[in-house]
Amino acid sequence: MDLRLHYAPDNASLCVRLALEEARLPYRTVLVDRAARGQKHPSYLAINPNGLIPTLETPQGPIFETGAILLWISENSDGLMPDPGTDGRAAALKWLFWLANTLHPAEHVLFYPDQYIDAHHEDLRARTRSRIGAALSLLDAAPDAPWLDVRASILGCYLAPMLRWAAIYGGATDWYDLGQWPRLKTFAEVFETRASVARVALAEGLGPTPFSNPILPNPPEGSAL
């Protein structure tokens, strides 16, 4: 397949890039220059009218929305999601939509409070940190999330970057300690040992421990912000 991932370093496209590498699907990257607001350029809006990153161009047309892209990748590869009708499929779908509809939007509020209110940004961030912490506690204790304990899953590809971003973006970072959630910490430590993750970390300048002990990126091209 001819796949083109429109990406920016350490953005939501990171989740998709991890999944493409894990699925061993060949793809090309197209840098979206955030510093020049490339995501709002007419040529990009033609394939993603939301003006957000990422977009994956596929033989069936462009796909936007991170969760939708990840689900498409799972349907065009083996082993990254329980097959329809099999044990674990319902729980996997539930957690995929939870990541997309609960955790990811909360982190967006943390990083971009000015898009939601005109003032009192730190008040909003404080409340959002509490929401994120509660969400991570819920996931850490979940009895029906076995994907946390295995290495290859589109759900892991979605979660790992969000653990990273919470640690380094969104104002103060002293609130965040991955050790509060032992299962998530172990997941991050194991996940980042995969060869697929090492390739992505090198390509986007994420450092040697991008999820368990992240640092700000130093990408070879483009800008994370």
mmCIF file with all atom_site columns, N, CA and C in Angstrom, residues 88-154:
data_model
loop_
_atom_site.group_PDB
_atom_site.id
_atom_site.type_symbol
_atom_site.label_atom_id
_atom_site.label_alt_id
_atom_site.label_comp_id
_atom_site.label_asym_id
_atom_site.label_entity_id
_atom_site.label_seq_id
_atom_site.pdbx_PDB_ins_code
_atom_site.Cartn_x
_atom_site.Cartn_y
_atom_site.Cartn_z
_atom_site.occupancy
_atom_site.B_iso_or_equiv
_atom_site.pdbx_formal_charge
_atom_site.auth_seq_id
_atom_site.auth_comp_id
_atom_site.auth_asym_id
_atom_site.auth_atom_id
_atom_site.pdbx_PDB_model_num
ATOM 1   N N  . GLY A 1 88  ? -12.072 -10.361 23.868 1.00 0.00 ? 88  GLY A N  1
ATOM 2   C CA . GLY A 1 88  ? -11.249 -9.173  24.066 1.00 0.00 ? 88  GLY A CA 1
ATOM 3   C C  . GLY A 1 88  ? -11.543 -8.031  23.120 1.00 0.00 ? 88  GLY A C  1
ATOM 4   N N  . ARG A 1 89  ? -12.296 -8.282  22.059 1.00 0.00 ? 89  ARG A N  1
ATOM 5   C CA . ARG A 1 89  ? -12.566 -7.216  21.082 1.00 0.00 ? 89  ARG A CA 1
ATOM 6   C C  . ARG A 1 89  ? -13.380 -6.077  21.716 1.00 0.00 ? 89  ARG A C  1
ATOM 7   N N  . ALA A 1 90  ? -14.422 -6.430  22.450 1.00 0.00 ? 90  ALA A N  1
ATOM 8   C CA . ALA A 1 90  ? -15.279 -5.389  23.033 1.00 0.00 ? 90  ALA A CA 1
ATOM 9   C C  . ALA A 1 90  ? -14.493 -4.517  24.000 1.00 0.00 ? 90  ALA A C  1
ATOM 10  N N  . ALA A 1 91  ? -13.688 -5.149  24.854 1.00 0.00 ? 91  ALA A N  1
ATOM 11  C CA . ALA A 1 91  ? -12.896 -4.373  25.805 1.00 0.00 ? 91  ALA A CA 1
ATOM 12  C C  . ALA A 1 91  ? -11.872 -3.506  25.090 1.00 0.00 ? 91  ALA A C  1
ATOM 13  N N  . ALA A 1 92  ? -11.261 -4.041  24.032 1.00 0.00 ? 92  ALA A N  1
ATOM 14  C CA . ALA A 1 92  ? -10.268 -3.266  23.294 1.00 0.00 ? 92  ALA A CA 1
ATOM 15  C C  . ALA A 1 92  ? -10.900 -2.041  22.641 1.00 0.00 ? 92  ALA A C  1
ATOM 16  N N  . LEU A 1 93  ? -12.086 -2.216  22.064 1.00 0.00 ? 93  LEU A N  1
ATOM 17  C CA . LEU A 1 93  ? -12.785 -1.070  21.475 1.00 0.00 ? 93  LEU A CA 1
ATOM 18  C C  . LEU A 1 93  ? -13.126 -0.039  22.542 1.00 0.00 ? 93  LEU A C  1
ATOM 19  N N  . LYS A 1 94  ? -13.562 -0.527  23.687 1.00 0.00 ? 94  LYS A N  1
ATOM 20  C CA . LYS A 1 94  ? -13.913 0.378   24.780 1.00 0.00 ? 94  LYS A CA 1
ATOM 21  C C  . LYS A 1 94  ? -12.721 1.245   25.167 1.00 0.00 ? 94  LYS A C  1
ATOM 22  N N  . TRP A 1 95  ? -11.565 0.615   25.345 1.00 0.00 ? 95  TRP A N  1
ATOM 23  C CA . TRP A 1 95  ? -10.389 1.365   25.766 1.00 0.00 ? 95  TRP A CA 1
ATOM 24  C C  . TRP A 1 95  ? -9.856  2.248   24.652 1.00 0.00 ? 95  TRP A C  1
ATOM 25  N N  . LEU A 1 96  ? -9.999  1.828   23.402 1.00 0.00 ? 96  LEU A N  1
ATOM 26  C CA . LEU A 1 96  ? -9.582  2.687   22.292 1.00 0.00 ? 96  LEU A CA 1
ATOM 27  C C  . LEU A 1 96  ? -10.387 3.980   22.306 1.00 0.00 ? 96  LEU A C  1
ATOM 28  N N  . PHE A 1 97  ? -11.701 3.864   22.468 1.00 0.00 ? 97  PHE A N  1
ATOM 29  C CA . PHE A 1 97  ? -12.531 5.068   22.485 1.00 0.00 ? 97  PHE A CA 1
ATOM 30  C C  . PHE A 1 97  ? -12.324 5.863   23.767 1.00 0.00 ? 97  PHE A C  1
ATOM 31  N N  . TRP A 1 98  ? -11.993 5.210   24.848 1.00 0.00 ? 98  TRP A N  1
ATOM 32  C CA . TRP A 1 98  ? -11.676 5.925   26.093 1.00 0.00 ? 98  TRP A CA 1
ATOM 33  C C  . TRP A 1 98  ? -10.408 6.758   25.898 1.00 0.00 ? 98  TRP A C  1
ATOM 34  N N  . LEU A 1 99  ? -9.407  6.175   25.275 1.00 0.00 ? 99  LEU A N  1
ATOM 35  C CA . LEU A 1 99  ? -8.188  6.937   25.001 1.00 0.00 ? 99  LEU A CA 1
ATOM 36  C C  . LEU A 1 99  ? -8.482  8.135   24.114 1.00 0.00 ? 99  LEU A C  1
ATOM 37  N N  . ALA A 1 100 ? -9.326  7.921   23.091 1.00 0.00 ? 100 ALA A N  1
ATOM 38  C CA . ALA A 1 100 ? -9.619  8.976   22.129 1.00 0.00 ? 100 ALA A CA 1
ATOM 39  C C  . ALA A 1 100 ? -10.567 10.033  22.670 1.00 0.00 ? 100 ALA A C  1
ATOM 40  N N  . ASN A 1 101 ? -11.510 9.627   23.504 1.00 0.00 ? 101 ASN A N  1
ATOM 41  C CA . ASN A 1 101 ? -12.574 10.542  23.928 1.00 0.00 ? 101 ASN A CA 1
ATOM 42  C C  . ASN A 1 101 ? -12.416 11.087  25.335 1.00 0.00 ? 101 ASN A C  1
ATOM 43  N N  . THR A 1 102 ? -11.607 10.426  26.172 1.00 0.00 ? 102 THR A N  1
ATOM 44  C CA . THR A 1 102 ? -11.445 10.851  27.559 1.00 0.00 ? 102 THR A CA 1
ATOM 45  C C  . THR A 1 102 ? -10.029 11.362  27.829 1.00 0.00 ? 102 THR A C  1
ATOM 46  N N  . LEU A 1 103 ? -9.040  10.492  27.681 1.00 0.00 ? 103 LEU A N  1
ATOM 47  C CA . LEU A 1 103 ? -7.680  10.883  28.061 1.00 0.00 ? 103 LEU A CA 1
ATOM 48  C C  . LEU A 1 103 ? -7.070  11.885  27.090 1.00 0.00 ? 103 LEU A C  1
ATOM 49  N N  . HIS A 1 104 ? -7.179  11.635  25.800 1.00 0.00 ? 104 HIS A N  1
ATOM 50  C CA . HIS A 1 104 ? -6.563  12.539  24.825 1.00 0.00 ? 104 HIS A CA 1
ATOM 51  C C  . HIS A 1 104 ? -7.163  13.948  24.897 1.00 0.00 ? 104 HIS A C  1
ATOM 52  N N  . PRO A 1 105 ? -8.484  14.108  24.920 1.00 0.00 ? 105 PRO A N  1
ATOM 53  C CA . PRO A 1 105 ? -9.036  15.470  25.048 1.00 0.00 ? 105 PRO A CA 1
ATOM 54  C C  . PRO A 1 105 ? -8.627  16.165  26.339 1.00 0.00 ? 105 PRO A C  1
ATOM 55  N N  . ALA A 1 106 ? -8.516  15.422  27.436 1.00 0.00 ? 106 ALA A N  1
ATOM 56  C CA . ALA A 1 106 ? -8.096  16.052  28.690 1.00 0.00 ? 106 ALA A CA 1
ATOM 57  C C  . ALA A 1 106 ? -6.683  16.607  28.559 1.00 0.00 ? 106 ALA A C  1
ATOM 58  N N  . GLU A 1 107 ? -5.814  15.860  27.908 1.00 0.00 ? 107 GLU A N  1
ATOM 59  C CA . GLU A 1 107 ? -4.452  16.362  27.720 1.00 0.00 ? 107 GLU A CA 1
ATOM 60  C C  . GLU A 1 107 ? -4.446  17.575  26.784 1.00 0.00 ? 107 GLU A C  1
ATOM 61  N N  . HIS A 1 108 ? -5.326  17.588  25.824 1.00 0.00 ? 108 HIS A N  1
ATOM 62  C CA . HIS A 1 108 ? -5.409  18.755  24.940 1.00 0.00 ? 108 HIS A CA 1
ATOM 63  C C  . HIS A 1 108 ? -5.780  20.004  25.731 1.00 0.00 ? 108 HIS A C  1
ATOM 64  N N  . VAL A 1 109 ? -6.702  19.869  26.667 1.00 0.00 ? 109 VAL A N  1
ATOM 65  C CA . VAL A 1 109 ? -7.054  21.008  27.523 1.00 0.00 ? 109 VAL A CA 1
ATOM 66  C C  . VAL A 1 109 ? -5.846  21.450  28.346 1.00 0.00 ? 109 VAL A C  1
ATOM 67  N N  . LEU A 1 110 ? -5.086  20.499  28.868 1.00 0.00 ? 110 LEU A N  1
ATOM 68  C CA . LEU A 1 110 ? -3.906  20.817  29.670 1.00 0.00 ? 110 LEU A CA 1
ATOM 69  C C  . LEU A 1 110 ? -2.886  21.599  28.859 1.00 0.00 ? 110 LEU A C  1
ATOM 70  N N  . PHE A 1 111 ? -2.678  21.208  27.618 1.00 0.00 ? 111 PHE A N  1
ATOM 71  C CA . PHE A 1 111 ? -1.641  21.827  26.792 1.00 0.00 ? 111 PHE A CA 1
ATOM 72  C C  . PHE A 1 111 ? -2.091  23.152  26.187 1.00 0.00 ? 111 PHE A C  1
ATOM 73  N N  . TYR A 1 112 ? -3.379  23.272  25.893 1.00 0.00 ? 112 TYR A N  1
ATOM 74  C CA . TYR A 1 112 ? -3.878  24.458  25.177 1.00 0.00 ? 112 TYR A CA 1
ATOM 75  C C  . TYR A 1 112 ? -5.081  25.072  25.893 1.00 0.00 ? 112 TYR A C  1
ATOM 76  N N  . PRO A 1 113 ? -4.943  25.488  27.148 1.00 0.00 ? 113 PRO A N  1
ATOM 77  C CA . PRO A 1 113 ? -6.101  26.025  27.872 1.00 0.00 ? 113 PRO A CA 1
ATOM 78  C C  . PRO A 1 113 ? -6.664  27.287  27.236 1.00 0.00 ? 113 PRO A C  1
ATOM 79  N N  . ASP A 1 114 ? -5.811  28.022  26.513 1.00 0.00 ? 114 ASP A N  1
ATOM 80  C CA . ASP A 1 114 ? -6.272  29.255  25.874 1.00 0.00 ? 114 ASP A CA 1
ATOM 81  C C  . ASP A 1 114 ? -7.303  29.000  24.790 1.00 0.00 ? 114 ASP A C  1
ATOM 82  N N  . GLN A 1 115 ? -7.372  27.756  24.302 1.00 0.00 ? 115 GLN A N  1
ATOM 83  C CA . GLN A 1 115 ? -8.382  27.428  23.296 1.00 0.00 ? 115 GLN A CA 1
ATOM 84  C C  . GLN A 1 115 ? -9.753  27.180  23.921 1.00 0.00 ? 115 GLN A C  1
ATOM 85  N N  . TYR A 1 116 ? -9.799  27.143  25.259 1.00 0.00 ? 116 TYR A N  1
ATOM 86  C CA . TYR A 1 116 ? -11.043 26.812  25.944 1.00 0.00 ? 116 TYR A CA 1
ATOM 87  C C  . TYR A 1 116 ? -11.585 27.970  26.780 1.00 0.00 ? 116 TYR A C  1
ATOM 88  N N  . ILE A 1 117 ? -10.703 28.759  27.390 1.00 0.00 ? 117 ILE A N  1
ATOM 89  C CA . ILE A 1 117 ? -11.137 29.908  28.169 1.00 0.00 ? 117 ILE A CA 1
ATOM 90  C C  . ILE A 1 117 ? -10.171 31.059  27.921 1.00 0.00 ? 117 ILE A C  1
ATOM 91  N N  . ASP A 1 118 ? -10.629 32.274  28.166 1.00 0.00 ? 118 ASP A N  1
ATOM 92  C CA . ASP A 1 118 ? -9.814  33.452  27.888 1.00 0.00 ? 118 ASP A CA 1
ATOM 93  C C  . ASP A 1 118 ? -8.873  33.813  29.029 1.00 0.00 ? 118 ASP A C  1
ATOM 94  N N  . ALA A 1 119 ? -9.163  33.378  30.232 1.00 0.00 ? 119 ALA A N  1
ATOM 95  C CA . ALA A 1 119 ? -8.343  33.731  31.395 1.00 0.00 ? 119 ALA A CA 1
ATOM 96  C C  . ALA A 1 119 ? -8.339  32.560  32.375 1.00 0.00 ? 119 ALA A C  1
ATOM 97  N N  . HIS A 1 120 ? -7.586  32.729  33.482 1.00 0.00 ? 120 HIS A N  1
ATOM 98  C CA . HIS A 1 120 ? -7.522  31.708  34.529 1.00 0.00 ? 120 HIS A CA 1
ATOM 99  C C  . HIS A 1 120 ? -7.052  30.360  33.983 1.00 0.00 ? 120 HIS A C  1
ATOM 100 N N  . HIS A 1 121 ? -6.047  30.432  33.106 1.00 0.00 ? 121 HIS A N  1
ATOM 101 C CA . HIS A 1 121 ? -5.549  29.205  32.476 1.00 0.00 ? 121 HIS A CA 1
ATOM 102 C C  . HIS A 1 121 ? -4.992  28.222  33.490 1.00 0.00 ? 121 HIS A C  1
ATOM 103 N N  . GLU A 1 122 ? -4.295  28.721  34.504 1.00 0.00 ? 122 GLU A N  1
ATOM 104 C CA . GLU A 1 122 ? -3.692  27.810  35.471 1.00 0.00 ? 122 GLU A CA 1
ATOM 105 C C  . GLU A 1 122 ? -4.748  27.126  36.340 1.00 0.00 ? 122 GLU A C  1
ATOM 106 N N  . ASP A 1 123 ? -5.861  27.807  36.588 1.00 0.00 ? 123 ASP A N  1
ATOM 107 C CA . ASP A 1 123 ? -6.947  27.164  37.313 1.00 0.00 ? 123 ASP A CA 1
ATOM 108 C C  . ASP A 1 123 ? -7.493  25.981  36.509 1.00 0.00 ? 123 ASP A C  1
ATOM 109 N N  . LEU A 1 124 ? -7.673  26.198  35.216 1.00 0.00 ? 124 LEU A N  1
ATOM 110 C CA . LEU A 1 124 ? -8.166  25.125  34.357 1.00 0.00 ? 124 LEU A CA 1
ATOM 111 C C  . LEU A 1 124 ? -7.156  23.987  34.295 1.00 0.00 ? 124 LEU A C  1
ATOM 112 N N  . ARG A 1 125 ? -5.886  24.343  34.195 1.00 0.00 ? 125 ARG A N  1
ATOM 113 C CA . ARG A 1 125 ? -4.860  23.309  34.152 1.00 0.00 ? 125 ARG A CA 1
ATOM 114 C C  . ARG A 1 125 ? -4.841  22.481  35.443 1.00 0.00 ? 125 ARG A C  1
ATOM 115 N N  . ALA A 1 126 ? -5.008  23.137  36.576 1.00 0.00 ? 126 ALA A N  1
ATOM 116 C CA . ALA A 1 126 ? -4.995  22.415  37.852 1.00 0.00 ? 126 ALA A CA 1
ATOM 117 C C  . ALA A 1 126 ? -6.130  21.402  37.914 1.00 0.00 ? 126 ALA A C  1
ATOM 118 N N  . ARG A 1 127 ? -7.312  21.812  37.487 1.00 0.00 ? 127 ARG A N  1
ATOM 119 C CA . ARG A 1 127 ? -8.453  20.895  37.492 1.00 0.00 ? 127 ARG A CA 1
ATOM 120 C C  . ARG A 1 127 ? -8.230  19.766  36.489 1.00 0.00 ? 127 ARG A C  1
ATOM 121 N N  . THR A 1 128 ? -7.605  20.092  35.368 1.00 0.00 ? 128 THR A N  1
ATOM 122 C CA . THR A 1 128 ? -7.377  19.084  34.333 1.00 0.00 ? 128 THR A CA 1
ATOM 123 C C  . THR A 1 128 ? -6.327  18.075  34.774 1.00 0.00 ? 128 THR A C  1
ATOM 124 N N  . ARG A 1 129 ? -5.309  18.536  35.500 1.00 0.00 ? 129 ARG A N  1
ATOM 125 C CA . ARG A 1 129 ? -4.323  17.589  36.034 1.00 0.00 ? 129 ARG A CA 1
ATOM 126 C C  . ARG A 1 129 ? -4.991  16.572  36.949 1.00 0.00 ? 129 ARG A C  1
ATOM 127 N N  . SER A 1 130 ? -5.938  17.022  37.746 1.00 0.00 ? 130 SER A N  1
ATOM 128 C CA . SER A 1 130 ? -6.663  16.102  38.623 1.00 0.00 ? 130 SER A CA 1
ATOM 129 C C  . SER A 1 130 ? -7.461  15.093  37.807 1.00 0.00 ? 130 SER A C  1
ATOM 130 N N  . ARG A 1 131 ? -8.077  15.556  36.744 1.00 0.00 ? 131 ARG A N  1
ATOM 131 C CA . ARG A 1 131 ? -8.837  14.657  35.871 1.00 0.00 ? 131 ARG A CA 1
ATOM 132 C C  . ARG A 1 131 ? -7.930  13.623  35.235 1.00 0.00 ? 131 ARG A C  1
ATOM 133 N N  . ILE A 1 132 ? -6.776  14.058  34.756 1.00 0.00 ? 132 ILE A N  1
ATOM 134 C CA . ILE A 1 132 ? -5.854  13.129  34.110 1.00 0.00 ? 132 ILE A CA 1
ATOM 135 C C  . ILE A 1 132 ? -5.339  12.114  35.123 1.00 0.00 ? 132 ILE A C  1
ATOM 136 N N  . GLY A 1 133 ? -4.978  12.585  36.308 1.00 0.00 ? 133 GLY A N  1
ATOM 137 C CA . GLY A 1 133 ? -4.511  11.669  37.336 1.00 0.00 ? 133 GLY A CA 1
ATOM 138 C C  . GLY A 1 133 ? -5.549  10.614  37.685 1.00 0.00 ? 133 GLY A C  1
ATOM 139 N N  . ALA A 1 134 ? -6.799  11.029  37.800 1.00 0.00 ? 134 ALA A N  1
ATOM 140 C CA . ALA A 1 134 ? -7.867  10.074  38.109 1.00 0.00 ? 134 ALA A CA 1
ATOM 141 C C  . ALA A 1 134 ? -8.061  9.082   36.972 1.00 0.00 ? 134 ALA A C  1
ATOM 142 N N  . ALA A 1 135 ? -7.952  9.565   35.743 1.00 0.00 ? 135 ALA A N  1
ATOM 143 C CA . ALA A 1 135 ? -8.097  8.677   34.588 1.00 0.00 ? 135 ALA A CA 1
ATOM 144 C C  . ALA A 1 135 ? -6.978  7.643   34.554 1.00 0.00 ? 135 ALA A C  1
ATOM 145 N N  . LEU A 1 136 ? -5.762  8.063   34.820 1.00 0.00 ? 136 LEU A N  1
ATOM 146 C CA . LEU A 1 136 ? -4.641  7.126   34.820 1.00 0.00 ? 136 LEU A CA 1
ATOM 147 C C  . LEU A 1 136 ? -4.766  6.114   35.953 1.00 0.00 ? 136 LEU A C  1
ATOM 148 N N  . SER A 1 137 ? -5.283  6.533   37.089 1.00 0.00 ? 137 SER A N  1
ATOM 149 C CA . SER A 1 137 ? -5.512  5.598   38.187 1.00 0.00 ? 137 SER A CA 1
ATOM 150 C C  . SER A 1 137 ? -6.543  4.546   37.803 1.00 0.00 ? 137 SER A C  1
ATOM 151 N N  . LEU A 1 138 ? -7.580  4.982   37.112 1.00 0.00 ? 138 LEU A N  1
ATOM 152 C CA . LEU A 1 138 ? -8.606  4.058   36.645 1.00 0.00 ? 138 LEU A CA 1
ATOM 153 C C  . LEU A 1 138 ? -8.006  3.024   35.697 1.00 0.00 ? 138 LEU A C  1
ATOM 154 N N  . LEU A 1 139 ? -7.200  3.477   34.753 1.00 0.00 ? 139 LEU A N  1
ATOM 155 C CA . LEU A 1 139 ? -6.586  2.566   33.793 1.00 0.00 ? 139 LEU A CA 1
ATOM 156 C C  . LEU A 1 139 ? -5.599  1.635   34.470 1.00 0.00 ? 139 LEU A C  1
ATOM 157 N N  . ASP A 1 140 ? -4.821  2.155   35.383 1.00 0.00 ? 140 ASP A N  1
ATOM 158 C CA . ASP A 1 140 ? -3.820  1.349   36.070 1.00 0.00 ? 140 ASP A CA 1
ATOM 159 C C  . ASP A 1 140 ? -4.459  0.165   36.789 1.00 0.00 ? 140 ASP A C  1
ATOM 160 N N  . ALA A 1 141 ? -5.669  0.361   37.279 1.00 0.00 ? 141 ALA A N  1
ATOM 161 C CA . ALA A 1 141 ? -6.357  -0.681  38.049 1.00 0.00 ? 141 ALA A CA 1
ATOM 162 C C  . ALA A 1 141 ? -7.313  -1.517  37.202 1.00 0.00 ? 141 ALA A C  1
ATOM 163 N N  . ALA A 1 142 ? -7.409  -1.236  35.913 1.00 0.00 ? 142 ALA A N  1
ATOM 164 C CA . ALA A 1 142 ? -8.419  -1.892  35.077 1.00 0.00 ? 142 ALA A CA 1
ATOM 165 C C  . ALA A 1 142 ? -8.160  -3.393  34.953 1.00 0.00 ? 142 ALA A C  1
ATOM 166 N N  . PRO A 1 143 ? -9.162  -4.227  35.243 1.00 0.00 ? 143 PRO A N  1
ATOM 167 C CA . PRO A 1 143 ? -8.966  -5.670  35.118 1.00 0.00 ? 143 PRO A CA 1
ATOM 168 C C  . PRO A 1 143 ? -9.119  -6.187  33.694 1.00 0.00 ? 143 PRO A C  1
ATOM 169 N N  . ASP A 1 144 ? -9.643  -5.355  32.791 1.00 0.00 ? 144 ASP A N  1
ATOM 170 C CA . ASP A 1 144 ? -9.913  -5.810  31.423 1.00 0.00 ? 144 ASP A CA 1
ATOM 171 C C  . ASP A 1 144 ? -9.087  -5.039  30.398 1.00 0.00 ? 144 ASP A C  1
ATOM 172 N N  . ALA A 1 145 ? -7.850  -4.726  30.765 1.00 0.00 ? 145 ALA A N  1
ATOM 173 C CA . ALA A 1 145 ? -6.935  -4.050  29.834 1.00 0.00 ? 145 ALA A CA 1
ATOM 174 C C  . ALA A 1 145 ? -5.650  -4.865  29.697 1.00 0.00 ? 145 ALA A C  1
ATOM 175 N N  . PRO A 1 146 ? -5.741  -6.102  29.199 1.00 0.00 ? 146 PRO A N  1
ATOM 176 C CA . PRO A 1 146 ? -4.553  -6.950  29.105 1.00 0.00 ? 146 PRO A CA 1
ATOM 177 C C  . PRO A 1 146 ? -3.505  -6.405  28.148 1.00 0.00 ? 146 PRO A C  1
ATOM 178 N N  . TRP A 1 147 ? -3.913  -5.479  27.287 1.00 0.00 ? 147 TRP A N  1
ATOM 179 C CA . TRP A 1 147 ? -2.953  -4.884  26.348 1.00 0.00 ? 147 TRP A CA 1
ATOM 180 C C  . TRP A 1 147 ? -1.867  -4.111  27.079 1.00 0.00 ? 147 TRP A C  1
ATOM 181 N N  . LEU A 1 148 ? -2.109  -3.734  28.334 1.00 0.00 ? 148 LEU A N  1
ATOM 182 C CA . LEU A 1 148 ? -1.057  -3.083  29.117 1.00 0.00 ? 148 LEU A CA 1
ATOM 183 C C  . LEU A 1 148 ? 0.074   -4.042  29.450 1.00 0.00 ? 148 LEU A C  1
ATOM 184 N N  . ASP A 1 149 ? -0.208  -5.322  29.412 1.00 0.00 ? 149 ASP A N  1
ATOM 185 C CA . ASP A 1 149 ? 0.762   -6.322  29.832 1.00 0.00 ? 149 ASP A CA 1
ATOM 186 C C  . ASP A 1 149 ? 1.398   -7.065  28.661 1.00 0.00 ? 149 ASP A C  1
ATOM 187 N N  . VAL A 1 150 ? 1.067   -6.657  27.432 1.00 0.00 ? 150 VAL A N  1
ATOM 188 C CA . VAL A 1 150 ? 1.712   -7.208  26.243 1.00 0.00 ? 150 VAL A CA 1
ATOM 189 C C  . VAL A 1 150 ? 2.378   -6.069  25.488 1.00 0.00 ? 150 VAL A C  1
ATOM 190 N N  . ARG A 1 151 ? 3.212   -6.417  24.540 1.00 0.00 ? 151 ARG A N  1
ATOM 191 C CA . ARG A 1 151 ? 4.051   -5.383  23.947 1.00 0.00 ? 151 ARG A CA 1
ATOM 192 C C  . ARG A 1 151 ? 3.495   -4.783  22.659 1.00 0.00 ? 151 ARG A C  1
ATOM 193 N N  . ALA A 1 152 ? 2.658   -5.480  21.947 1.00 0.00 ? 152 ALA A N  1
ATOM 194 C CA . ALA A 1 152 ? 2.234   -5.012  20.634 1.00 0.00 ? 152 ALA A CA 1
ATOM 195 C C  . ALA A 1 152 ? 0.729   -4.772  20.620 1.00 0.00 ? 152 ALA A C  1
ATOM 196 N N  . SER A 1 153 ? 0.316   -3.538  20.465 1.00 0.00 ? 153 SER A N  1
ATOM 197 C CA . SER A 1 153 ? -1.101  -3.204  20.444 1.00 0.00 ? 153 SER A CA 1
ATOM 198 C C  . SER A 1 153 ? -1.242  -1.765  19.969 1.00 0.00 ? 153 SER A C  1
ATOM 199 N N  . ILE A 1 154 ? -2.283  -1.506  19.179 1.00 0.00 ? 154 ILE A N  1
ATOM 200 C CA . ILE A 1 154 ? -2.520  -0.109  18.813 1.00 0.00 ? 154 ILE A CA 1
ATOM 201 C C  . ILE A 1 154 ? -2.894  0.704   20.039 1.00 0.00 ? 154 ILE A C  1
#
